PDB file of C-alpha atoms in Angstrom:
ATOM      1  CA  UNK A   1    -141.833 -73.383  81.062  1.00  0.00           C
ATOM      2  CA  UNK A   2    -144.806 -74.683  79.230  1.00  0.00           C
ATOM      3  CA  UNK A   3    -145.349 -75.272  75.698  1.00  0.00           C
ATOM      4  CA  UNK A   4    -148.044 -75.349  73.399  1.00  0.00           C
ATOM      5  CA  UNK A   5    -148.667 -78.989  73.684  1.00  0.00           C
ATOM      6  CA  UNK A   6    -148.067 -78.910  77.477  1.00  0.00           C
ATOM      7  CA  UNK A   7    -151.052 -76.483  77.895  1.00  0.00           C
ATOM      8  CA  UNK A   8    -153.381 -77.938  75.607  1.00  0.00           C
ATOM      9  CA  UNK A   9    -152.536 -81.748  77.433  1.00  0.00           C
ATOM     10  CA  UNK A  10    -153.474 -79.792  80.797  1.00  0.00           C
ATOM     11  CA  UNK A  11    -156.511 -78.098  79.511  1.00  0.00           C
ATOM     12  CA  UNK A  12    -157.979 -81.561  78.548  1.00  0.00           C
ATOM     13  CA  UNK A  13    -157.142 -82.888  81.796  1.00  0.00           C
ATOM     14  CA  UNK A  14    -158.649 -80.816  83.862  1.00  0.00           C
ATOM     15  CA  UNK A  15    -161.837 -80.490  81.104  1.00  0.00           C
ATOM     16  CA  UNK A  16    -162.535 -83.528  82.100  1.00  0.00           C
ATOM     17  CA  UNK A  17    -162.465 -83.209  85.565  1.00  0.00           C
ATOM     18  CA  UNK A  18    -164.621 -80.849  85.890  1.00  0.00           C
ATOM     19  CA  UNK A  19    -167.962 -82.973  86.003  1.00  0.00           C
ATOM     20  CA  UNK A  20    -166.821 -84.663  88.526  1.00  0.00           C
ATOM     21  CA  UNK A  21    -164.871 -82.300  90.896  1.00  0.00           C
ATOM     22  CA  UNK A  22    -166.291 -82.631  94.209  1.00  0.00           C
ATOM     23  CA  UNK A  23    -165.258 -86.273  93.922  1.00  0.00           C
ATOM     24  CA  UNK A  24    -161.685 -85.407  92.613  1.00  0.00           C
ATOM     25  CA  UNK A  25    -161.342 -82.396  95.007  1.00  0.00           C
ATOM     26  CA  UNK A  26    -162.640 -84.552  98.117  1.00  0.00           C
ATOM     27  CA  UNK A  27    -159.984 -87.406  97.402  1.00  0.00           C
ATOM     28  CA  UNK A  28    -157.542 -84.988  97.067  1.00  0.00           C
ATOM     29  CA  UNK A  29    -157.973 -83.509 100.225  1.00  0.00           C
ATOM     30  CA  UNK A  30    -158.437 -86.591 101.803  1.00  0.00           C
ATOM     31  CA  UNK A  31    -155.232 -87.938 100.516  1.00  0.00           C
ATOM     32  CA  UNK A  32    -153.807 -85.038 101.511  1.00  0.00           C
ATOM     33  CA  UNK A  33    -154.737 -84.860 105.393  1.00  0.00           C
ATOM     34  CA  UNK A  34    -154.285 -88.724 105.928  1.00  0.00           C
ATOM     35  CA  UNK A  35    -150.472 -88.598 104.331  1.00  0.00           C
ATOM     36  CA  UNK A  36    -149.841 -85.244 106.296  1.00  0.00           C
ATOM     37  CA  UNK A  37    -151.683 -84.935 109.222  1.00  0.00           C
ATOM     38  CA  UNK A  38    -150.724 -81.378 109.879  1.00  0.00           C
ATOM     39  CA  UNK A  39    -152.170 -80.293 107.298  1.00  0.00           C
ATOM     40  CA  UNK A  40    -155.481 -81.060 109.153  1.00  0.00           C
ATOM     41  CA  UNK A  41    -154.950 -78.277 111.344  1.00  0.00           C
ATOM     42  CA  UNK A  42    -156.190 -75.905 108.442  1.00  0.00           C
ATOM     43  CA  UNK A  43    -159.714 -77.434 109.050  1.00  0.00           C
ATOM     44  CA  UNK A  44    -160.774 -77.445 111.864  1.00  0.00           C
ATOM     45  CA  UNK A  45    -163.848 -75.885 111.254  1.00  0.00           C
ATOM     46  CA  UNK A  46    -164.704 -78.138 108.999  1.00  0.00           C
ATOM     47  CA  UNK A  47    -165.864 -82.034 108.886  1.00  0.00           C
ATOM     48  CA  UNK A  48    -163.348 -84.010 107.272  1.00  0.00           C
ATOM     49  CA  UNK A  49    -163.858 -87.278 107.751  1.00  0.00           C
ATOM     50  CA  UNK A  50    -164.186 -89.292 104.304  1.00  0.00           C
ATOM     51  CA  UNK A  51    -167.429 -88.277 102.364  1.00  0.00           C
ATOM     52  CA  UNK A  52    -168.894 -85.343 104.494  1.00  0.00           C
ATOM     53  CA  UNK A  53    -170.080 -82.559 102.377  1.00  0.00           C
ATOM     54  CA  UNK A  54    -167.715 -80.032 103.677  1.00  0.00           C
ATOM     55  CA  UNK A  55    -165.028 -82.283 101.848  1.00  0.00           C
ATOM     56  CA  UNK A  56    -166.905 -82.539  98.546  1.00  0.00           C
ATOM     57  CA  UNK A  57    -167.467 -78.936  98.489  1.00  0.00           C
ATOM     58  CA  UNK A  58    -164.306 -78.169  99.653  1.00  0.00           C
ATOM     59  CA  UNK A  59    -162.860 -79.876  97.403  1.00  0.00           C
ATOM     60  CA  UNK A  60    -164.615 -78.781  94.407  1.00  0.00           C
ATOM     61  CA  UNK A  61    -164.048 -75.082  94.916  1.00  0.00           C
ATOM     62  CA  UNK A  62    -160.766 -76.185  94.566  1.00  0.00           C
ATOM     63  CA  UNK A  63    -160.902 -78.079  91.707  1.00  0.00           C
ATOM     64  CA  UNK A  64    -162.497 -75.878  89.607  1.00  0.00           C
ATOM     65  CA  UNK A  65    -160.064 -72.652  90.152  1.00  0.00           C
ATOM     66  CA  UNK A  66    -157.011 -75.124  88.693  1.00  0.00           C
ATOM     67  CA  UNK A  67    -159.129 -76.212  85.715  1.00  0.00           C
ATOM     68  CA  UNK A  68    -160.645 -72.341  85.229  1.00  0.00           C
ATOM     69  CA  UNK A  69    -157.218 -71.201  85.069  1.00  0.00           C
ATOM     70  CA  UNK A  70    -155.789 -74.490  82.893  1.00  0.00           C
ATOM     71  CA  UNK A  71    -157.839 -72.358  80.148  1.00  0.00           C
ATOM     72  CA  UNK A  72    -155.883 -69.855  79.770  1.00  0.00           C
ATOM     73  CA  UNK A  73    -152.005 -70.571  81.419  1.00  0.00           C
ATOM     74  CA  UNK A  74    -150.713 -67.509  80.432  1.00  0.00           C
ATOM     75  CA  UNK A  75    -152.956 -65.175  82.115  1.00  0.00           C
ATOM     76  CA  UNK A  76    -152.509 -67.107  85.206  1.00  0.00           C
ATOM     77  CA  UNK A  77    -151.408 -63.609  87.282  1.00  0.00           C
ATOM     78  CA  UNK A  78    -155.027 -62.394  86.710  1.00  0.00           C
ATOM     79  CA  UNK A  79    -157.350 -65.035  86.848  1.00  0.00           C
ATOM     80  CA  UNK A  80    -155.543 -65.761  90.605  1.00  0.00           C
ATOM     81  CA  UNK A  81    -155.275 -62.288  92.095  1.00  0.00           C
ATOM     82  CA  UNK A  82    -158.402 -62.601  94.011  1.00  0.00           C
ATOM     83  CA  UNK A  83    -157.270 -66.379  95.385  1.00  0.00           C
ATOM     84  CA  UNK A  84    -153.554 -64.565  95.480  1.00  0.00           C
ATOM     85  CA  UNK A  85    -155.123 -62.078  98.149  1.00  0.00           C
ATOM     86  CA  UNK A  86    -157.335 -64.594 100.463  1.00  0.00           C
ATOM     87  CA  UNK A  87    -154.128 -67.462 100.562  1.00  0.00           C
ATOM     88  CA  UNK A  88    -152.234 -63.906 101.393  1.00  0.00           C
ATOM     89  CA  UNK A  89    -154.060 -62.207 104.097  1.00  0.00           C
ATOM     90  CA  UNK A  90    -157.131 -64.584 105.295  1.00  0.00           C
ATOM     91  CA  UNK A  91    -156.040 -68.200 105.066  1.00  0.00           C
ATOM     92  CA  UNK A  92    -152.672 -67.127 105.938  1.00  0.00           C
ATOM     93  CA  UNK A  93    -151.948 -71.431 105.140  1.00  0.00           C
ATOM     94  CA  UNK A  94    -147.870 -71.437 105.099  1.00  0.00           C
ATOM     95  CA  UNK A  95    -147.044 -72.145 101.341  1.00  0.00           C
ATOM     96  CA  UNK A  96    -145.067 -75.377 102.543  1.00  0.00           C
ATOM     97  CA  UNK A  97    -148.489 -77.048 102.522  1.00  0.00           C
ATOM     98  CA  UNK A  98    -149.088 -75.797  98.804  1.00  0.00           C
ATOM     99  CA  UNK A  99    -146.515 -79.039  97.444  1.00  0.00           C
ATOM    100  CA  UNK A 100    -148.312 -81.747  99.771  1.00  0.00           C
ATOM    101  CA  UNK A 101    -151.708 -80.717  98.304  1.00  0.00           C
ATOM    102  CA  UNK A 102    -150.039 -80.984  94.681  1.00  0.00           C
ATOM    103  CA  UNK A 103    -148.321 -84.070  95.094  1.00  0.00           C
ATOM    104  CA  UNK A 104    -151.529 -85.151  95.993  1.00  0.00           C
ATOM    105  CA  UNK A 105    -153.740 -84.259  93.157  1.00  0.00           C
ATOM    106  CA  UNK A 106    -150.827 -86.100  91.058  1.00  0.00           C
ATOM    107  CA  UNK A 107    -151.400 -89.279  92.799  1.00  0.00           C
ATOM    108  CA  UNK A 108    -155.932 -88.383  92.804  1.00  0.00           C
ATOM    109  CA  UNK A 109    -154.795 -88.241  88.583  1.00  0.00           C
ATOM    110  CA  UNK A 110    -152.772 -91.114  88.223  1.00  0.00           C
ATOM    111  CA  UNK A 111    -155.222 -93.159  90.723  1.00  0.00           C
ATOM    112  CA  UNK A 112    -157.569 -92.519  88.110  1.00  0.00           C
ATOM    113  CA  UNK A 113    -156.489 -91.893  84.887  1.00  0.00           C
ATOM    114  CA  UNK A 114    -154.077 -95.430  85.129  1.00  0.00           C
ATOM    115  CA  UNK A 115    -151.747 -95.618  82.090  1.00  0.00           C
ATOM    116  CA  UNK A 116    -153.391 -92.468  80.414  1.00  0.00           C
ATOM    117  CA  UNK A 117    -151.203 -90.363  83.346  1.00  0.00           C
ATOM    118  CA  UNK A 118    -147.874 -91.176  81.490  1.00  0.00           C
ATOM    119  CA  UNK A 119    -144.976 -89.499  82.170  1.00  0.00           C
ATOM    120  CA  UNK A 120    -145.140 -86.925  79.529  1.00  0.00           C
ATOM    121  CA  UNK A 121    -148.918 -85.416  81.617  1.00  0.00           C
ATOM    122  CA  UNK A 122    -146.991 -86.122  84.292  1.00  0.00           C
ATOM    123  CA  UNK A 123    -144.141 -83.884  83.699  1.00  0.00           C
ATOM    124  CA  UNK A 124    -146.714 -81.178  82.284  1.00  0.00           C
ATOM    125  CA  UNK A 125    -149.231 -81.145  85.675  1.00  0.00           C
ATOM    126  CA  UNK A 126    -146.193 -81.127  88.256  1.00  0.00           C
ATOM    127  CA  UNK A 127    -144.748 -77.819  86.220  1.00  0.00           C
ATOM    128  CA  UNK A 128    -148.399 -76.712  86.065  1.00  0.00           C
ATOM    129  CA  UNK A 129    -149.090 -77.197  89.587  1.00  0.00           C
ATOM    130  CA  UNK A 130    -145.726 -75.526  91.135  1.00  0.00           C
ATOM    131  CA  UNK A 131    -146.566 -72.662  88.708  1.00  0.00           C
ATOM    132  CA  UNK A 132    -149.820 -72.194  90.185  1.00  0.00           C
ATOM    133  CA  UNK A 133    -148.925 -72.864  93.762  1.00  0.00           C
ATOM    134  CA  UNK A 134    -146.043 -70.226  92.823  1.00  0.00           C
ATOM    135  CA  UNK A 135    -148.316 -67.231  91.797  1.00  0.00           C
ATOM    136  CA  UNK A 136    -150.879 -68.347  94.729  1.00  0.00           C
ATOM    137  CA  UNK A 137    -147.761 -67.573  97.379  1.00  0.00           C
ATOM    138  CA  UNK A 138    -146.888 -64.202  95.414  1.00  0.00           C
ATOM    139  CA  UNK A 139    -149.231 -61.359  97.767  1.00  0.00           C
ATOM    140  CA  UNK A 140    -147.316 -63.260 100.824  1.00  0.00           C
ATOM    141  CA  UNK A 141    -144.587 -60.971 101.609  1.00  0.00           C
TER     142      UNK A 141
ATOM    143  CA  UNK B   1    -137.278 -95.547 116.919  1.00  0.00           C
ATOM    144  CA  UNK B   2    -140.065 -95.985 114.144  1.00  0.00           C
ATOM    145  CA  UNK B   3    -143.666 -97.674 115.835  1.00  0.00           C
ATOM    146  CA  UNK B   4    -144.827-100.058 112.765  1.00  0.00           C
ATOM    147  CA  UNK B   5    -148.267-101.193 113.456  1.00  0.00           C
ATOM    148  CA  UNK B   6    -149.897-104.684 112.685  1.00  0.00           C
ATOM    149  CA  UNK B   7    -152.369-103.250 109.663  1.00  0.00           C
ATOM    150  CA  UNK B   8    -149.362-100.868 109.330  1.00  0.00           C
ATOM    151  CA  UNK B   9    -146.667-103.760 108.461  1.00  0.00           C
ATOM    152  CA  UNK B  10    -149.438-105.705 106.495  1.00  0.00           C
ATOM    153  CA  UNK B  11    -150.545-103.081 103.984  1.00  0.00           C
ATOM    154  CA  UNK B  12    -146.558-102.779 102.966  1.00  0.00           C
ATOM    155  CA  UNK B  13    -146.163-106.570 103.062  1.00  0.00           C
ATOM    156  CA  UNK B  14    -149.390-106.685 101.180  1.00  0.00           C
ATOM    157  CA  UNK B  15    -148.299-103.534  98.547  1.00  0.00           C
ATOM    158  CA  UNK B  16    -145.460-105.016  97.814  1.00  0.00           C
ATOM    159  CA  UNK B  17    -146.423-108.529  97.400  1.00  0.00           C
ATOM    160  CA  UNK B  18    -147.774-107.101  94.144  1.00  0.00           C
ATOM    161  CA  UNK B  19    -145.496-105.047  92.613  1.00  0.00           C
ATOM    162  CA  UNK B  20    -143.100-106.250  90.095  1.00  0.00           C
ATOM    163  CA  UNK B  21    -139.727-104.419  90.747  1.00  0.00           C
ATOM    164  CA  UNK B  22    -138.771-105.023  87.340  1.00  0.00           C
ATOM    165  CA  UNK B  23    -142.017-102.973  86.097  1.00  0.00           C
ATOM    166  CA  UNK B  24    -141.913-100.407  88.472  1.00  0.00           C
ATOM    167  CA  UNK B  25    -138.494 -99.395  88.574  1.00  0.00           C
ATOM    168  CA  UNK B  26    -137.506 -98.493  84.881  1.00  0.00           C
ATOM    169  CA  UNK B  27    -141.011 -96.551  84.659  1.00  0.00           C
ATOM    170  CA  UNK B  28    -140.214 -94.499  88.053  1.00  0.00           C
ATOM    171  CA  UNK B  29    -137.174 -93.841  86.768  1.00  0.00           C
ATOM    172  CA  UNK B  30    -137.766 -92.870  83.802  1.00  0.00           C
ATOM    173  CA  UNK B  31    -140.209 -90.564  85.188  1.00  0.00           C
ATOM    174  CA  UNK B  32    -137.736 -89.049  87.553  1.00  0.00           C
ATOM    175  CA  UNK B  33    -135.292 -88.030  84.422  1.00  0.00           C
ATOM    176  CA  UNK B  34    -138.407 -86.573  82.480  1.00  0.00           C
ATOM    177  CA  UNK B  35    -139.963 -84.947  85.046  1.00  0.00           C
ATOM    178  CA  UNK B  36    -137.181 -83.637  86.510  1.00  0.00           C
ATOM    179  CA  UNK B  37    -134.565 -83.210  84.232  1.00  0.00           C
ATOM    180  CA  UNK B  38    -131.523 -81.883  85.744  1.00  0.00           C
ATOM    181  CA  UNK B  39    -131.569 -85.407  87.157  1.00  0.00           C
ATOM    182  CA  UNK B  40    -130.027 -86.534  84.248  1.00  0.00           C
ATOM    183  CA  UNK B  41    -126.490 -85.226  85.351  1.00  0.00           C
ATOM    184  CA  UNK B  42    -126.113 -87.906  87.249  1.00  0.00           C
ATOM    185  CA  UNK B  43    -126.494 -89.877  83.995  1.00  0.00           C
ATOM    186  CA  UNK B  44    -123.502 -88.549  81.484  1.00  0.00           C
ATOM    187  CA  UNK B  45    -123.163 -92.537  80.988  1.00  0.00           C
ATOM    188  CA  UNK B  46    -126.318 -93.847  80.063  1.00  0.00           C
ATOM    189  CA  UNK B  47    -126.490 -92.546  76.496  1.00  0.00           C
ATOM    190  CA  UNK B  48    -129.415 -91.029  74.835  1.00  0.00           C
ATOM    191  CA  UNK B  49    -131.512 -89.530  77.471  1.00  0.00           C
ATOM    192  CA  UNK B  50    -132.326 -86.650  75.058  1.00  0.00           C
ATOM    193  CA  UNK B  51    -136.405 -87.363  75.099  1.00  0.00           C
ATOM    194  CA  UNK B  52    -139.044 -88.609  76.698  1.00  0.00           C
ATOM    195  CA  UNK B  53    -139.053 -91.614  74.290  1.00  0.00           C
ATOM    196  CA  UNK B  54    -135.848 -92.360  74.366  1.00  0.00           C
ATOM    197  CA  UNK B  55    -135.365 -92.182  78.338  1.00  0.00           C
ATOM    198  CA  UNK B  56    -138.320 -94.621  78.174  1.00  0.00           C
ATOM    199  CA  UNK B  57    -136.380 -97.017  75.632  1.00  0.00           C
ATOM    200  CA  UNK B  58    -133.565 -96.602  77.338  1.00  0.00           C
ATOM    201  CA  UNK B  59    -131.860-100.241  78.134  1.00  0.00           C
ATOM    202  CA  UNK B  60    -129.826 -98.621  80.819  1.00  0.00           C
ATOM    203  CA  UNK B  61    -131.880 -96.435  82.647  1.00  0.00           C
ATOM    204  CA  UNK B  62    -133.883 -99.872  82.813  1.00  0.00           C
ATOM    205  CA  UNK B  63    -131.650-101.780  84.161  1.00  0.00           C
ATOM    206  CA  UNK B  64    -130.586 -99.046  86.605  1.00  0.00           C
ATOM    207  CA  UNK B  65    -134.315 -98.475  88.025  1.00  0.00           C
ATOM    208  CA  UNK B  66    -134.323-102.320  88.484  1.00  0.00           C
ATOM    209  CA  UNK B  67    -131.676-101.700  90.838  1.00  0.00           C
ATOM    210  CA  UNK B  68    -133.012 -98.778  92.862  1.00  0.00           C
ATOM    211  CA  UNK B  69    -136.274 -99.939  93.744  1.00  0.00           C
ATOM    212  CA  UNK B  70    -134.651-104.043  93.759  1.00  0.00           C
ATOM    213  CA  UNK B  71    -132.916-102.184  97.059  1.00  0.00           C
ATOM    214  CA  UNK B  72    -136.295-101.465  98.700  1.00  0.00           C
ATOM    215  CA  UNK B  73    -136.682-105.233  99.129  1.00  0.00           C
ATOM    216  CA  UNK B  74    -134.479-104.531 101.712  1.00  0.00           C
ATOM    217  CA  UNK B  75    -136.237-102.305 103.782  1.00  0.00           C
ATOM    218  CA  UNK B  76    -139.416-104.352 103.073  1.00  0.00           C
ATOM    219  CA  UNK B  77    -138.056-107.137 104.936  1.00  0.00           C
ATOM    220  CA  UNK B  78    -136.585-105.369 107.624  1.00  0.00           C
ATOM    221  CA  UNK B  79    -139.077-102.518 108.532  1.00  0.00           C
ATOM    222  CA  UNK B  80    -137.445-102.603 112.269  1.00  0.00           C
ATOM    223  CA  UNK B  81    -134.237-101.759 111.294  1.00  0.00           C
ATOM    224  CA  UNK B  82    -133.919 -99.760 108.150  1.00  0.00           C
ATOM    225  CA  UNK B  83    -131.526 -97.369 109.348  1.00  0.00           C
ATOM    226  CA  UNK B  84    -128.785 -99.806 110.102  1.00  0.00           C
ATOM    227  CA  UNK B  85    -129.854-101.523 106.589  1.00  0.00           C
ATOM    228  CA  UNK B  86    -129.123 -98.228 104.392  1.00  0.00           C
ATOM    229  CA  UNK B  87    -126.011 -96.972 106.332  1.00  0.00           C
ATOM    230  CA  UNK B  88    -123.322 -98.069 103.934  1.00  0.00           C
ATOM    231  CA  UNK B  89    -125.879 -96.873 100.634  1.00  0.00           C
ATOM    232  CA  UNK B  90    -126.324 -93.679 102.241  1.00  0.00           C
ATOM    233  CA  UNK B  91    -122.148 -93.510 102.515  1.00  0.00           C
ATOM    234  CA  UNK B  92    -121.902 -94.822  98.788  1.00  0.00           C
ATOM    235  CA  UNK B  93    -124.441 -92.178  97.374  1.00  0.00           C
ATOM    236  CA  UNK B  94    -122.689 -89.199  99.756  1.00  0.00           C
ATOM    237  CA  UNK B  95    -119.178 -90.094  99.187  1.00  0.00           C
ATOM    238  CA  UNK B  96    -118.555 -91.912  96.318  1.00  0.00           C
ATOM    239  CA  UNK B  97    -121.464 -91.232  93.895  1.00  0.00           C
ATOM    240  CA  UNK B  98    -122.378 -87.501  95.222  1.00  0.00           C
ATOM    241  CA  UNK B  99    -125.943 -87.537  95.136  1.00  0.00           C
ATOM    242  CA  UNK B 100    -127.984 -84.584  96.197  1.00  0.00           C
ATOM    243  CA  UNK B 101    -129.811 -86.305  98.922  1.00  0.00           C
ATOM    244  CA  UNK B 102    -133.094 -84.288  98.036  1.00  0.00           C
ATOM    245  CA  UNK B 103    -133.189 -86.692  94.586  1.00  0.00           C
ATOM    246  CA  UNK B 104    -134.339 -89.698  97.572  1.00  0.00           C
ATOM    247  CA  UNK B 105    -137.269 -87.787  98.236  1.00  0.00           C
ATOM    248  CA  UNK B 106    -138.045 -87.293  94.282  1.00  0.00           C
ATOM    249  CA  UNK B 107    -137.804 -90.903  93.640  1.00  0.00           C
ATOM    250  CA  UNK B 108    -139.695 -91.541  96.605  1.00  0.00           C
ATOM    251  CA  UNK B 109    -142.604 -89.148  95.614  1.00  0.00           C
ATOM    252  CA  UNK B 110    -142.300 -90.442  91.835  1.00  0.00           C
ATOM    253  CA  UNK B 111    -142.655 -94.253  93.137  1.00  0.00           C
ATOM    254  CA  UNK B 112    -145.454 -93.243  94.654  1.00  0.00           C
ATOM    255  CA  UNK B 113    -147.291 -91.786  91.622  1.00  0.00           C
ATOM    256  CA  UNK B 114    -146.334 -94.763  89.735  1.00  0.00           C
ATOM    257  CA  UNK B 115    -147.959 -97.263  91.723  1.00  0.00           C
ATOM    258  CA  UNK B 116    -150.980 -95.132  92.792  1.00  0.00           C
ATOM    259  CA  UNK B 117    -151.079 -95.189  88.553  1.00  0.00           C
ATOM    260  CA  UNK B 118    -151.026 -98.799  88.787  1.00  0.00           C
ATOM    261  CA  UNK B 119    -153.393 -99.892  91.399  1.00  0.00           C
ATOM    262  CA  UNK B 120    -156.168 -97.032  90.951  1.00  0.00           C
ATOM    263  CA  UNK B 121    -158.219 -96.528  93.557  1.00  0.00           C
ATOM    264  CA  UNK B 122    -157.073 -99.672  95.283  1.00  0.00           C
ATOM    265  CA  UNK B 123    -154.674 -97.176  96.366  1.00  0.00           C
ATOM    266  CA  UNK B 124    -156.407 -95.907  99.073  1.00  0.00           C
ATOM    267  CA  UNK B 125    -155.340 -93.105 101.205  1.00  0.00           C
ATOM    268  CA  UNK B 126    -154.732 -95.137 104.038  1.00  0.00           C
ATOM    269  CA  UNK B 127    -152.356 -96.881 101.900  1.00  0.00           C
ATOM    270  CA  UNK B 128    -151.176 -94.023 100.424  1.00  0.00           C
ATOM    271  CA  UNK B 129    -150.583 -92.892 103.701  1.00  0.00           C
ATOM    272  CA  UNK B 130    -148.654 -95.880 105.244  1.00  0.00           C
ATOM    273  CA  UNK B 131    -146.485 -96.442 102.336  1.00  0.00           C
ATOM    274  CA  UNK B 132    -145.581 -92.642 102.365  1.00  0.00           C
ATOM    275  CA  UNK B 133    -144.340 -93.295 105.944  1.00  0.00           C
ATOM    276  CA  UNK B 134    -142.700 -96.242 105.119  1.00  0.00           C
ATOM    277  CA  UNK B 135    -141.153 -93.778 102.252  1.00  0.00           C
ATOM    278  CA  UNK B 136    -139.876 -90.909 104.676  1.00  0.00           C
ATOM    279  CA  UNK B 137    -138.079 -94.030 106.847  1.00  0.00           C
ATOM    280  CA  UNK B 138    -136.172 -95.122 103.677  1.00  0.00           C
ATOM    281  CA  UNK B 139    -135.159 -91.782 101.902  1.00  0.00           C
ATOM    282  CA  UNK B 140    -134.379 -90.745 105.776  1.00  0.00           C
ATOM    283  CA  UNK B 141    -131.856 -93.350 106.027  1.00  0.00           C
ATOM    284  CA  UNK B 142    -130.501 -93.056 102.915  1.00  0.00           C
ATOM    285  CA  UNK B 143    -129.732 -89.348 103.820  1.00  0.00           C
ATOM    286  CA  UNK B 144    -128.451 -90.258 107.323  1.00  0.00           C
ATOM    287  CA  UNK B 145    -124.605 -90.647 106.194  1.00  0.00           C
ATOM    288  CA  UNK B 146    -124.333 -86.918 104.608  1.00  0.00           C
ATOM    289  CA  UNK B 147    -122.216 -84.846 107.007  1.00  0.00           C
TER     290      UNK B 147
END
């Protein structure tokens, strides 16, 4: 459950972001497949060794889905249904991998927003983040 | 077994080396009864825990997350053998204090936020990486004694 100041805390966030989301999105990724190697096994078509463009752009698409739908929380069903359906029946990645990539774009936000990351954001992006790896497991099963 | 490498063993020598226990544990925490709340049932005895500020300003949460992360000392000094270390924790915390042994990982992945918030990009994710290993050794042994 998020409130009013939750969602407007998030918005910013990611707002601010934004400019800069291929770097964000790469580090994320990167973070990602270095603490969990199996997670690499989802890319092997891809180049993922730190800084290769496939990373950054990667990374960005990413990126800028969670701060589209940080605009609007609540209509978080729609604004997903397309992702909802390639997670669902192209990527097929097991939703297990969904956390690892979250806990990792908490520790890409505190890396770089320091003190500003206090534990109140904190609390807000984690129930963000499960919410939206959530409705991106619902087309599943 | 668990294989600790040279640059392995350094970079948690070397992490550590600059972390103040008696920073980081009240402020990870603290985090772990905001962000997750229904940790606080584990708490009944720490008074006001009621809000984020007051979890925060909290003398005995404080002194509590001194303790935790004061224990990973341990572990830190003897990566070779954390198991054996941990065994009669793990038996306190499953027997005596009833802890869900899931709440390790939590702290573990809170800790981890914490000091990535700390050291910025210094953090690197091959650091990231090693101390998460280093991580999944310790909240493995602590859960070793639940049967």
């Amino acid at each position: 459950m998020l409130t009013k100041h939750e969602k407007e805390l998030i918005a910013k966030i990611w707002d601010k972001m934004i400019p800069v989301a291929s770097d964000i999105g790469a580090e994320c990724l990167l973070r990602m497949m270095t603490t969990f190697p199996g997670t690499k096994t989802y890319f092997a078509h891809l180049d993922i060794r730190p800084g290769s463009p496939h990373l950054r752009s990667h990374g960005k698409k990413i990126v800028l889905a969670i701060a589209e739908c940080s605009k609007d929380i609540s209509s978080m069903m729609v604004t997903l249904a397309p992702l909802q359906t390639l997670h669902a029946y192209k990527l097929r990645i097991d939703p297990c991998n969904f956390k690892l990539l979250c806990h990792c774009i908490l520790v890409t936000l505190a890396a770089h927003m320091g003190d500003e990351f206090n534990p109140v954001a904190h609390a807000a992006m984690d129930k963000y983040l499960s919410a939206f790896a959530a409705v991106l497991a619902e087309k599943y099963r | 077994m668990v294989d600790w490498t040279d640059a392995e063993r350094s970079a948690i020598l070397g992490l550590w080396g600059k972390i103040s226990v008696d920073e980081i544990g009240p402020q990870a925490l603290a985090r772990v009864l905001i962000v997750y709340p229904w940790t606080q049932r584990y708490f009944s005895s720490f008074g006001d825990v009621s809000t984020p500020a007051a979890i925060m300003g909290n003398p005995k949460v404080a002194a509590h997350g001194k303790v935790v992360c004061g224990a990973l000392d341990k572990a830190v000094k003897n990566m070779g053998n954390i198991l054996a270390i941990y065994k009669s924790l793990s038996e306190t915390h499953a027997n005596k204090l009833f802890v869900d042994p899931d709440n390790f990982r939590v702290l573990a992945d809170v800790l981890t936020i914490v000091i990535a918030a700390k050291f910025g990009a210094a953090f690197t994710p091959e650091i990231q990486a090693t101390w998460q290993k280093f991580m999944k050794v310790v909240v493995a042994a602590m859960g070793s004694r639940y049967f």
